[in-house]
């Protein structure tokens, strides 16, 4: 895999650029002023293809700053428009790996609940029965137990909805916070500033070629 400023490049054609975001890198520019994925990959295209003017590169979806893994970028407005519609309509399958601090009670489970986002805290919460908020949204995922290390447990998670901090919140709510995720109950941080949540695989239909693509 080719790397550019710490970002892995796993797939590229005339329409798409698919990369692996490292942990603790913002997907797009934020108040921190730290190097972000979107700007970094625009610079990559400008250098590789010797483009002197503004580079077009659309963000199809995002990962939280502490999360690593696969991110799709669109090199044309047509590709971005079609991919946005596909993601909005649930046409993409996203699978994550999460290293959690406690063994789950079941080997495989559908987690389903109502999530609400606290904007001030930049944190999501599960709504309990009888305390449902109007701004809460349905959140669904399926996890499978894969294995363990001496201290941690590896889960494969398939997202069925795409809510703010969904995996982090739902795994924490069942008593299995993600390693390094202080915001959702992990006892200590990771040395790299990220959390042990990785967007491992994504399956979608190419917006122009119309063939199924799986990037892992």
mmCIF file of C-alpha atoms in Angstrom:
data_model
loop_
_atom_site.group_PDB
_atom_site.id
_atom_site.type_symbol
_atom_site.label_atom_id
_atom_site.label_comp_id
_atom_site.label_asym_id
_atom_site.label_seq_id
_atom_site.Cartn_x
_atom_site.Cartn_y
_atom_site.Cartn_z
ATOM 1 C CA UNK A 1 0.000 0.000 0.000
ATOM 2 C CA UNK A 2 1.277 3.458 -0.947
ATOM 3 C CA UNK A 3 1.411 6.055 1.831
ATOM 4 C CA UNK A 4 1.251 9.839 1.712
ATOM 5 C CA UNK A 5 1.888 11.817 4.907
ATOM 6 C CA UNK A 6 0.726 8.882 7.035
ATOM 7 C CA UNK A 7 -2.403 8.177 4.963
ATOM 8 C CA UNK A 8 -2.648 4.785 3.229
ATOM 9 C CA UNK A 9 -3.945 4.759 -0.360
ATOM 10 C CA UNK A 10 -5.863 1.541 -1.075
ATOM 11 C CA UNK A 11 -7.784 2.324 -4.289
ATOM 12 C CA UNK A 12 -7.745 5.037 -6.931
ATOM 13 C CA UNK A 13 -9.269 5.562 -10.361
ATOM 14 C CA UNK A 14 -10.551 8.574 -12.337
ATOM 15 C CA UNK A 15 -13.610 8.877 -10.084
ATOM 16 C CA UNK A 16 -12.625 7.701 -6.596
ATOM 17 C CA UNK A 17 -9.846 7.853 -4.044
ATOM 18 C CA UNK A 18 -10.138 5.411 -1.135
ATOM 19 C CA UNK A 19 -7.727 5.854 1.751
ATOM 20 C CA UNK A 20 -6.990 4.677 5.294
ATOM 21 C CA UNK A 21 -7.175 7.517 7.813
ATOM 22 C CA UNK A 22 -4.766 7.184 10.740
ATOM 23 C CA UNK A 23 -6.071 7.669 14.290
ATOM 24 C CA UNK A 24 -6.103 11.201 15.717
ATOM 25 C CA UNK A 25 -6.287 12.917 12.311
ATOM 26 C CA UNK A 26 -9.417 15.018 11.625
ATOM 27 C CA UNK A 27 -11.320 13.975 8.499
ATOM 28 C CA UNK A 28 -11.674 17.639 7.558
ATOM 29 C CA UNK A 29 -10.225 20.919 8.816
ATOM 30 C CA UNK A 30 -11.324 21.915 12.317
ATOM 31 C CA UNK A 31 -10.497 24.486 14.996
ATOM 32 C CA UNK A 32 -7.356 22.570 16.041
ATOM 33 C CA UNK A 33 -5.552 23.577 12.841
ATOM 34 C CA UNK A 34 -3.962 20.094 12.721
ATOM 35 C CA UNK A 35 -3.330 18.457 9.313
ATOM 36 C CA UNK A 36 -6.604 16.902 8.150
ATOM 37 C CA UNK A 37 -7.359 14.044 5.767
ATOM 38 C CA UNK A 38 -9.319 16.070 3.191
ATOM 39 C CA UNK A 39 -6.665 18.785 2.751
ATOM 40 C CA UNK A 40 -3.834 16.239 2.787
ATOM 41 C CA UNK A 41 -5.359 14.200 -0.044
ATOM 42 C CA UNK A 42 -6.099 17.326 -2.112
ATOM 43 C CA UNK A 43 -2.396 18.086 -1.805
ATOM 44 C CA UNK A 44 -1.587 14.499 -2.872
ATOM 45 C CA UNK A 45 -3.658 14.860 -6.056
ATOM 46 C CA UNK A 46 -2.159 18.284 -6.828
ATOM 47 C CA UNK A 47 1.363 16.857 -6.534
ATOM 48 C CA UNK A 48 0.735 13.536 -8.303
ATOM 49 C CA UNK A 49 -1.053 15.021 -11.303
ATOM 50 C CA UNK A 50 0.761 18.381 -11.238
ATOM 51 C CA UNK A 51 -2.460 20.369 -10.955
ATOM 52 C CA UNK A 52 -1.629 24.046 -10.394
ATOM 53 C CA UNK A 53 -5.188 25.211 -9.670
ATOM 54 C CA UNK A 54 -7.814 24.196 -7.144
ATOM 55 C CA UNK A 55 -8.263 20.446 -6.747
ATOM 56 C CA UNK A 56 -11.790 19.000 -6.558
ATOM 57 C CA UNK A 57 -12.157 16.287 -3.928
ATOM 58 C CA UNK A 58 -15.483 15.559 -2.250
ATOM 59 C CA UNK A 59 -15.942 13.924 1.158
ATOM 60 C CA UNK A 60 -18.482 11.106 0.898
ATOM 61 C CA UNK A 61 -18.499 10.246 4.621
ATOM 62 C CA UNK A 62 -16.456 10.930 7.748
ATOM 63 C CA UNK A 63 -14.789 9.187 10.652
ATOM 64 C CA UNK A 64 -14.442 10.637 14.144
ATOM 65 C CA UNK A 65 -10.989 12.091 14.771
ATOM 66 C CA UNK A 66 -9.813 9.268 17.094
ATOM 67 C CA UNK A 67 -11.077 6.514 14.746
ATOM 68 C CA UNK A 68 -8.911 4.983 11.997
ATOM 69 C CA UNK A 69 -9.905 3.224 8.783
ATOM 70 C CA UNK A 70 -11.347 3.367 5.288
ATOM 71 C CA UNK A 71 -12.645 6.687 3.920
ATOM 72 C CA UNK A 72 -14.019 7.268 0.394
ATOM 73 C CA UNK A 73 -13.353 10.539 -1.434
ATOM 74 C CA UNK A 74 -14.887 11.524 -4.779
ATOM 75 C CA UNK A 75 -12.728 13.043 -7.519
ATOM 76 C CA UNK A 76 -15.705 14.347 -9.520
ATOM 77 C CA UNK A 77 -18.959 16.088 -8.570
ATOM 78 C CA UNK A 78 -20.947 13.368 -10.390
ATOM 79 C CA UNK A 79 -19.318 10.632 -8.314
ATOM 80 C CA UNK A 80 -19.914 12.600 -5.094
ATOM 81 C CA UNK A 81 -23.587 13.170 -5.872
ATOM 82 C CA UNK A 82 -24.220 9.488 -6.638
ATOM 83 C CA UNK A 83 -22.270 8.238 -3.623
ATOM 84 C CA UNK A 84 -24.039 10.701 -1.300
ATOM 85 C CA UNK A 85 -27.393 9.331 -2.471
ATOM 86 C CA UNK A 86 -26.183 5.738 -2.044
ATOM 87 C CA UNK A 87 -24.946 6.319 1.510
ATOM 88 C CA UNK A 88 -28.090 8.255 2.414
ATOM 89 C CA UNK A 89 -30.302 5.396 1.180
ATOM 90 C CA UNK A 90 -28.329 2.697 3.014
ATOM 91 C CA UNK A 91 -26.648 1.339 -0.124
ATOM 92 C CA UNK A 92 -23.217 0.927 1.504
ATOM 93 C CA UNK A 93 -22.195 -1.709 4.054
ATOM 94 C CA UNK A 94 -19.700 -0.602 6.723
ATOM 95 C CA UNK A 95 -17.876 -3.057 8.965
ATOM 96 C CA UNK A 96 -15.661 -1.998 11.876
ATOM 97 C CA UNK A 97 -13.304 -3.743 14.282
ATOM 98 C CA UNK A 98 -13.460 -2.638 17.914
ATOM 99 C CA UNK A 99 -11.149 -3.661 20.746
ATOM 100 C CA UNK A 100 -13.195 -3.416 23.947
ATOM 101 C CA UNK A 101 -12.316 -3.424 27.649
ATOM 102 C CA UNK A 102 -14.764 -6.115 28.745
ATOM 103 C CA UNK A 103 -16.011 -9.405 27.327
ATOM 104 C CA UNK A 104 -19.584 -9.131 25.969
ATOM 105 C CA UNK A 105 -22.248 -11.366 27.483
ATOM 106 C CA UNK A 106 -23.253 -12.736 24.065
ATOM 107 C CA UNK A 107 -21.126 -13.856 21.111
ATOM 108 C CA UNK A 108 -23.389 -12.099 18.598
ATOM 109 C CA UNK A 109 -26.145 -9.549 19.137
ATOM 110 C CA UNK A 110 -28.290 -6.897 17.490
ATOM 111 C CA UNK A 111 -28.111 -3.674 19.491
ATOM 112 C CA UNK A 112 -31.058 -1.373 18.938
ATOM 113 C CA UNK A 113 -31.965 1.809 20.777
ATOM 114 C CA UNK A 114 -32.765 5.488 20.550
ATOM 115 C CA UNK A 115 -29.751 7.815 20.566
ATOM 116 C CA UNK A 116 -29.662 11.541 21.175
ATOM 117 C CA UNK A 117 -26.719 13.842 20.627
ATOM 118 C CA UNK A 118 -25.641 16.451 23.162
ATOM 119 C CA UNK A 119 -24.110 19.118 20.917
ATOM 120 C CA UNK A 120 -22.382 21.004 23.757
ATOM 121 C CA UNK A 121 -20.637 17.884 25.026
ATOM 122 C CA UNK A 122 -20.162 16.393 21.531
ATOM 123 C CA UNK A 123 -21.420 13.118 22.989
ATOM 124 C CA UNK A 124 -24.325 10.734 22.354
ATOM 125 C CA UNK A 125 -26.567 9.049 24.917
ATOM 126 C CA UNK A 126 -29.039 6.171 24.929
ATOM 127 C CA UNK A 127 -32.589 7.251 25.771
ATOM 128 C CA UNK A 128 -34.191 5.061 28.432
ATOM 129 C CA UNK A 129 -37.831 3.914 28.205
ATOM 130 C CA UNK A 130 -40.053 6.653 29.564
ATOM 131 C CA UNK A 131 -37.425 9.330 28.927
ATOM 132 C CA UNK A 132 -37.531 9.530 25.142
ATOM 133 C CA UNK A 133 -36.476 12.830 23.589
ATOM 134 C CA UNK A 134 -38.005 14.291 20.426
ATOM 135 C CA UNK A 135 -34.538 14.638 18.854
ATOM 136 C CA UNK A 136 -33.569 10.992 19.495
ATOM 137 C CA UNK A 137 -32.903 8.755 16.468
ATOM 138 C CA UNK A 138 -33.037 4.986 16.016
ATOM 139 C CA UNK A 139 -29.595 3.337 16.144
ATOM 140 C CA UNK A 140 -28.959 -0.280 15.086
ATOM 141 C CA UNK A 141 -25.819 -2.383 14.777
ATOM 142 C CA UNK A 142 -24.814 -6.041 14.890
ATOM 143 C CA UNK A 143 -21.661 -7.145 16.669
ATOM 144 C CA UNK A 144 -19.853 -10.491 16.572
ATOM 145 C CA UNK A 145 -17.187 -11.648 18.992
ATOM 146 C CA UNK A 146 -13.952 -12.508 17.122
ATOM 147 C CA UNK A 147 -11.353 -13.205 19.797
ATOM 148 C CA UNK A 148 -9.315 -11.776 22.651
ATOM 149 C CA UNK A 149 -5.887 -10.668 23.776
ATOM 150 C CA UNK A 150 -4.646 -10.953 27.344
ATOM 151 C CA UNK A 151 -6.701 -7.927 28.442
ATOM 152 C CA UNK A 152 -9.041 -6.927 25.600
ATOM 153 C CA UNK A 153 -11.735 -8.409 23.370
ATOM 154 C CA UNK A 154 -12.118 -7.977 19.597
ATOM 155 C CA UNK A 155 -15.563 -7.394 18.097
ATOM 156 C CA UNK A 156 -16.637 -7.064 14.463
ATOM 157 C CA UNK A 157 -19.398 -4.469 14.133
ATOM 158 C CA UNK A 158 -21.724 -3.931 11.166
ATOM 159 C CA UNK A 159 -23.470 -0.570 11.189
ATOM 160 C CA UNK A 160 -27.133 -0.693 10.195
ATOM 161 C CA UNK A 161 -27.637 3.042 10.826
ATOM 162 C CA UNK A 162 -25.148 5.921 10.896
ATOM 163 C CA UNK A 163 -25.620 7.953 14.071
ATOM 164 C CA UNK A 164 -23.212 10.286 15.859
ATOM 165 C CA UNK A 165 -20.688 8.220 17.923
ATOM 166 C CA UNK A 166 -23.037 5.258 17.501
ATOM 167 C CA UNK A 167 -20.607 2.352 17.946
ATOM 168 C CA UNK A 168 -18.795 4.090 20.800
ATOM 169 C CA UNK A 169 -22.042 4.854 22.625
ATOM 170 C CA UNK A 170 -23.827 1.526 22.100
ATOM 171 C CA UNK A 171 -20.836 -0.661 23.029
ATOM 172 C CA UNK A 172 -20.200 1.466 26.120
ATOM 173 C CA UNK A 173 -23.879 1.214 27.074
ATOM 174 C CA UNK A 174 -23.667 -2.595 27.158
ATOM 175 C CA UNK A 175 -20.640 -2.355 29.455
ATOM 176 C CA UNK A 176 -17.934 -2.791 26.803
ATOM 177 C CA UNK A 177 -16.233 0.596 26.236
ATOM 178 C CA UNK A 178 -13.677 0.767 23.413
ATOM 179 C CA UNK A 179 -10.021 0.718 24.442
ATOM 180 C CA UNK A 180 -8.698 4.273 24.760
ATOM 181 C CA UNK A 181 -12.132 5.912 24.563
ATOM 182 C CA UNK A 182 -12.130 8.027 27.736
ATOM 183 C CA UNK A 183 -15.283 9.883 26.640
ATOM 184 C CA UNK A 184 -17.289 6.655 26.760
ATOM 185 C CA UNK A 185 -15.837 5.003 29.833
ATOM 186 C CA UNK A 186 -12.434 3.494 28.992
ATOM 187 C CA UNK A 187 -10.098 3.673 32.025
ATOM 188 C CA UNK A 188 -7.070 5.049 30.135
ATOM 189 C CA UNK A 189 -6.149 6.665 26.810
ATOM 190 C CA UNK A 190 -4.129 5.184 23.949
ATOM 191 C CA UNK A 191 -0.584 6.527 23.414
ATOM 192 C CA UNK A 192 -1.400 7.764 19.878
ATOM 193 C CA UNK A 193 -4.429 9.759 21.056
ATOM 194 C CA UNK A 194 -6.805 7.577 19.072
ATOM 195 C CA UNK A 195 -9.221 4.853 20.143
ATOM 196 C CA UNK A 196 -9.183 1.173 19.177
ATOM 197 C CA UNK A 197 -11.997 1.451 16.638
ATOM 198 C CA UNK A 198 -11.117 0.815 12.985
ATOM 199 C CA UNK A 199 -13.318 1.112 9.877
ATOM 200 C CA UNK A 200 -12.115 -2.157 8.371
ATOM 201 C CA UNK A 201 -14.314 -2.848 5.356
ATOM 202 C CA UNK A 202 -16.793 -1.008 3.152
ATOM 203 C CA UNK A 203 -18.875 -2.414 0.287
ATOM 204 C CA UNK A 204 -20.628 -0.147 -2.206
ATOM 205 C CA UNK A 205 -21.502 0.177 -5.898
ATOM 206 C CA UNK A 206 -19.041 2.168 -8.005
ATOM 207 C CA UNK A 207 -20.856 5.396 -8.957
ATOM 208 C CA UNK A 208 -19.800 5.238 -12.613
ATOM 209 C CA UNK A 209 -18.809 1.639 -13.416
ATOM 210 C CA UNK A 210 -21.881 0.326 -11.540
ATOM 211 C CA UNK A 211 -19.987 -2.703 -10.193
ATOM 212 C CA UNK A 212 -19.796 -3.763 -6.564
ATOM 213 C CA UNK A 213 -16.588 -2.775 -4.764
ATOM 214 C CA UNK A 214 -15.344 -4.074 -1.424
ATOM 215 C CA UNK A 215 -12.436 -2.201 0.118
ATOM 216 C CA UNK A 216 -10.764 -3.789 3.138
#
